[in-house]
Short mmCIF file of C-alpha atoms in Angstrom, two decimals:
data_model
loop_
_atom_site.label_atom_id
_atom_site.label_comp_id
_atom_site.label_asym_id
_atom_site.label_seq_id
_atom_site.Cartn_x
_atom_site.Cartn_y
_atom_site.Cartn_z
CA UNK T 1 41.57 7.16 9.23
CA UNK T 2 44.97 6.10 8.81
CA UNK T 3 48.10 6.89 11.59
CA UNK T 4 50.17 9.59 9.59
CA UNK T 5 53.98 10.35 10.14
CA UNK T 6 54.37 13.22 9.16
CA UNK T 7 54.30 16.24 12.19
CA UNK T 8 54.73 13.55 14.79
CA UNK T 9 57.63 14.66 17.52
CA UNK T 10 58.66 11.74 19.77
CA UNK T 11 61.22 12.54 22.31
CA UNK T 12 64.42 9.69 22.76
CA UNK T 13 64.31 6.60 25.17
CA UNK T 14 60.51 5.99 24.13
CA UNK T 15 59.14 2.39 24.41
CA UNK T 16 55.92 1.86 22.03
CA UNK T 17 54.76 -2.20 22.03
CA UNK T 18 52.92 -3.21 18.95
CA UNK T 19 49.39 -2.74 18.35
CA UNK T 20 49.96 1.30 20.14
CA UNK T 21 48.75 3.66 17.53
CA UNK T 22 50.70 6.97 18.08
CA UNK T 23 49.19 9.77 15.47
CA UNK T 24 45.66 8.55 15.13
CA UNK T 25 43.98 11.84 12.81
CA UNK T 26 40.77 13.34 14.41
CA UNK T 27 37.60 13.76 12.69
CA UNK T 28 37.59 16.86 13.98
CA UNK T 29 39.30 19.90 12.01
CA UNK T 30 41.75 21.53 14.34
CA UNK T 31 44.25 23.94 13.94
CA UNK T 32 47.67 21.89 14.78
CA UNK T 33 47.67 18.54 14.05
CA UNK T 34 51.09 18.33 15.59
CA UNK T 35 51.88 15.58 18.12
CA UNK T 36 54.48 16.22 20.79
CA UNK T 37 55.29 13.40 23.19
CA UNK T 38 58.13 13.95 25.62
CA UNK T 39 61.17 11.78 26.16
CA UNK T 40 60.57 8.29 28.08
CA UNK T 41 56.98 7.60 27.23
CA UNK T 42 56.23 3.98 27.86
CA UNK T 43 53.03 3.30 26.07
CA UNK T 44 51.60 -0.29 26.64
CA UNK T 45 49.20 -2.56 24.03
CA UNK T 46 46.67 -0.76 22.47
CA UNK T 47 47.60 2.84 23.32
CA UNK T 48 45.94 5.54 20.92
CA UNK T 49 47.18 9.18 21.10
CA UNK T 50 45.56 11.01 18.36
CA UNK T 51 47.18 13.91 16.48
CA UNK T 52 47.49 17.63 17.97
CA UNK T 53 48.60 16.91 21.37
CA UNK T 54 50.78 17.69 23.79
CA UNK T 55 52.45 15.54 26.28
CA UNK T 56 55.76 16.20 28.38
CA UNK T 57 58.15 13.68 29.69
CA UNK T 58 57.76 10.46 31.45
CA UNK T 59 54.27 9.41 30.23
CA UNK T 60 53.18 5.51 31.25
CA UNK T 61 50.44 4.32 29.76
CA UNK T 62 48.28 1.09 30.92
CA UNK T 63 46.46 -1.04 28.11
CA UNK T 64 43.96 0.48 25.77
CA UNK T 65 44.37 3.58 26.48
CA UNK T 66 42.88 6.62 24.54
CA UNK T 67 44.10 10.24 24.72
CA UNK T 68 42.04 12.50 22.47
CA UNK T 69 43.39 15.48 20.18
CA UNK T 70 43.83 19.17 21.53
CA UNK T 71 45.38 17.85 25.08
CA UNK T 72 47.67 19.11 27.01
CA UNK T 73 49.69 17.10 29.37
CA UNK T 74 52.59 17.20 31.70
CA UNK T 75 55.71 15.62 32.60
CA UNK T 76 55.22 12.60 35.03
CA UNK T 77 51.99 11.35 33.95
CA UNK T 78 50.44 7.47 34.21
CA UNK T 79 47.15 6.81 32.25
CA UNK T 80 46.35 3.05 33.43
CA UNK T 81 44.24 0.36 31.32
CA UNK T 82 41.04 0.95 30.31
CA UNK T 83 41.07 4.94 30.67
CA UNK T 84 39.55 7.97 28.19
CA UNK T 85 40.96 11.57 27.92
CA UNK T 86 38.71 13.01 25.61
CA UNK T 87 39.91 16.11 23.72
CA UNK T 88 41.05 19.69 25.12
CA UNK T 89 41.76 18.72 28.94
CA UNK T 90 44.69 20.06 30.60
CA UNK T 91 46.43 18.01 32.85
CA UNK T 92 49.46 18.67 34.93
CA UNK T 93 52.67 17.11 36.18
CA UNK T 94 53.16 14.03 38.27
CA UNK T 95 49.22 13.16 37.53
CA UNK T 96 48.15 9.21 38.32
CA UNK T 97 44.85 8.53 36.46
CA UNK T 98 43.65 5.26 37.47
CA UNK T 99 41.90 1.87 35.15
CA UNK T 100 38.42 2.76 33.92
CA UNK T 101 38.56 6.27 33.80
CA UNK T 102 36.69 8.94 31.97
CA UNK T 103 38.26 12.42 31.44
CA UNK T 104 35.65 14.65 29.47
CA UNK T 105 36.13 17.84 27.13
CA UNK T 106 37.16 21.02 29.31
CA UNK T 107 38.44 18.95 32.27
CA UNK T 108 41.22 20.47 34.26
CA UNK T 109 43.06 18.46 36.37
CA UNK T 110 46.23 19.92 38.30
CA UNK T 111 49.56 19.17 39.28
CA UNK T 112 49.94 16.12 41.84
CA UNK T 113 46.65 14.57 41.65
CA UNK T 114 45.70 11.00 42.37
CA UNK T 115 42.23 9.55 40.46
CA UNK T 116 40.92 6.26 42.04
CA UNK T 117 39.62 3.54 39.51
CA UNK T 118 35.99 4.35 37.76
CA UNK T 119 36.52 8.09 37.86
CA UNK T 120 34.16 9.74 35.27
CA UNK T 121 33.73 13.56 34.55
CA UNK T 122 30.75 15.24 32.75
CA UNK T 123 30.75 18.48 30.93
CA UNK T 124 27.43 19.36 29.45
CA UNK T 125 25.62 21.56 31.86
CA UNK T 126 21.81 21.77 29.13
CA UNK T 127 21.76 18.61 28.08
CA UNK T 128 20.13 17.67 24.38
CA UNK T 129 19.54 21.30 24.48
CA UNK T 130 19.81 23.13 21.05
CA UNK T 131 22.94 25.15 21.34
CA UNK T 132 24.36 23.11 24.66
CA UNK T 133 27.90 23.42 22.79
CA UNK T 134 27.82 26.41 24.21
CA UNK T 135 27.57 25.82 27.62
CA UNK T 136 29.93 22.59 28.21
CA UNK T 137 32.36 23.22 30.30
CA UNK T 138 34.52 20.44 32.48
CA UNK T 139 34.81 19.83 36.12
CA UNK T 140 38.63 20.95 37.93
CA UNK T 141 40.79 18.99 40.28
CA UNK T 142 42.57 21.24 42.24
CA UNK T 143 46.84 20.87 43.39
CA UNK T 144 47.36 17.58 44.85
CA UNK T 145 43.63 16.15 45.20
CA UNK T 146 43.21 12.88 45.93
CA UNK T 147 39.85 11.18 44.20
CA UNK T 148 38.62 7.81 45.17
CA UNK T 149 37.11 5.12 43.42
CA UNK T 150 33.68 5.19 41.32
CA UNK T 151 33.43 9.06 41.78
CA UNK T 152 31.70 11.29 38.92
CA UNK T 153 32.34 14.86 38.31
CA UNK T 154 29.51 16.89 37.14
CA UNK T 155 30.19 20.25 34.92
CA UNK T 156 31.47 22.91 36.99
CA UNK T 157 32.21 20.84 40.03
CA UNK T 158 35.83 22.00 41.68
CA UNK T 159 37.75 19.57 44.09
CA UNK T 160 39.93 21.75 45.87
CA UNK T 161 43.14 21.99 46.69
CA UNK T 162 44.95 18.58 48.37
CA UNK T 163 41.22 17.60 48.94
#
C-alpha cells in the first residue's frame, strides 16, 4: 500500500532522510489511522512508521527501523538499526531500544528503560492453538529496567522495577 498524507501530524524541527516512509497504511482495519509524531524526531534511512500511532517528542531512530500501527510512545525515545515494534505496545519516556530488537503485540515497556542488542519478546501463550488470539498477551519491563543483550521475553514475563 501506498504512504498517504492525509491525517499525518508531524511536530516542527523534524529531520526525515530519504528512503524513511512516515504513514505506511496497515493491512489491518483500525479505528484511527491518525499518525502523531512529536517535535524533533530524527528518523534515519529506511525508517517505517505506519499509520495510527502515537509518538511524543524527541524520537531517534537507527536504520531500518519499523514501528507498527496502534503504538503508543513517549517523549525521549531511540529505536536503533535493525529493530521491530510490532503493533499496540506502549512504551514510555526516555526508552533506549537497542539494534536487532523485537518488540511484540501487547508489550509494555516503562519509563527509563535500557534494552541491550538482540532483545526479542513473545506474546502467544497457546501456540497454533485454535482461538490463541485470545490469549496473547506481551511481556512488561518495569520503571528503569535495564535488559542485556540476546535476552527473550516470554508472554507474561515481568522485569521489575530498576531490575
Amino acid at each position: 500500500m501506498e504512504p498517504r498524507d492525509e491525517g499525518i501530524i508531524i511536530g516542527p524541527n523534524h529531520h526525515i532522510e530519504p528512503t524513511c516512509i512516515v504513514g505506511y497504511v496497515p493491512q489491518r482495519r483500525i479505528s484511527d489511522l491518525t499518525l502523531r509524531l512529536g517535535p524533533n524526531c530524527f528518523l534515519r534511512t529506511g525508517t517505517i512508521i505506519y499509520c495510527g500511532t502515537t509518538i511524543g517528542a524527541d524520537l531517534q531512530t537507527g536504520h531500518n527501523v519499523i514501528i507498527r500501527e496502534e503504538n503508543r510512545i513517549g517523549d525521549n525515545v531511540s529505536i536503533w538499526s535493525t529493530s521491530l515494534i510490532d503493533y499496540r505496545c506502549q512504551i514510555g519516556n526516555n526508552v533506549r531500544i537497542h539494534c536487532n530488537c523485537y518488540v511484540t503485540q501487547y508489550t509494555t515497556i516503562e519509563d527509563d528503560v535500557f534494552i541491550g542488542p538482540g532483545f526479542v519478546t513473545s506474546n502467544d501463550v497457546y501456540p497454533l492453538q485454535e482461538d490463541a488470539a485470545r490469549y496473547m498477551e506481551g511481556p512488561t519491563v518495569k520503571c528503569g529496567a535495564r535488559v542485556g543483550v540476546n535476552v527473550t521475553l516470554l508472554p507474561r514475563v515481568i522485569i521489575g522495577e530498576g531490575a
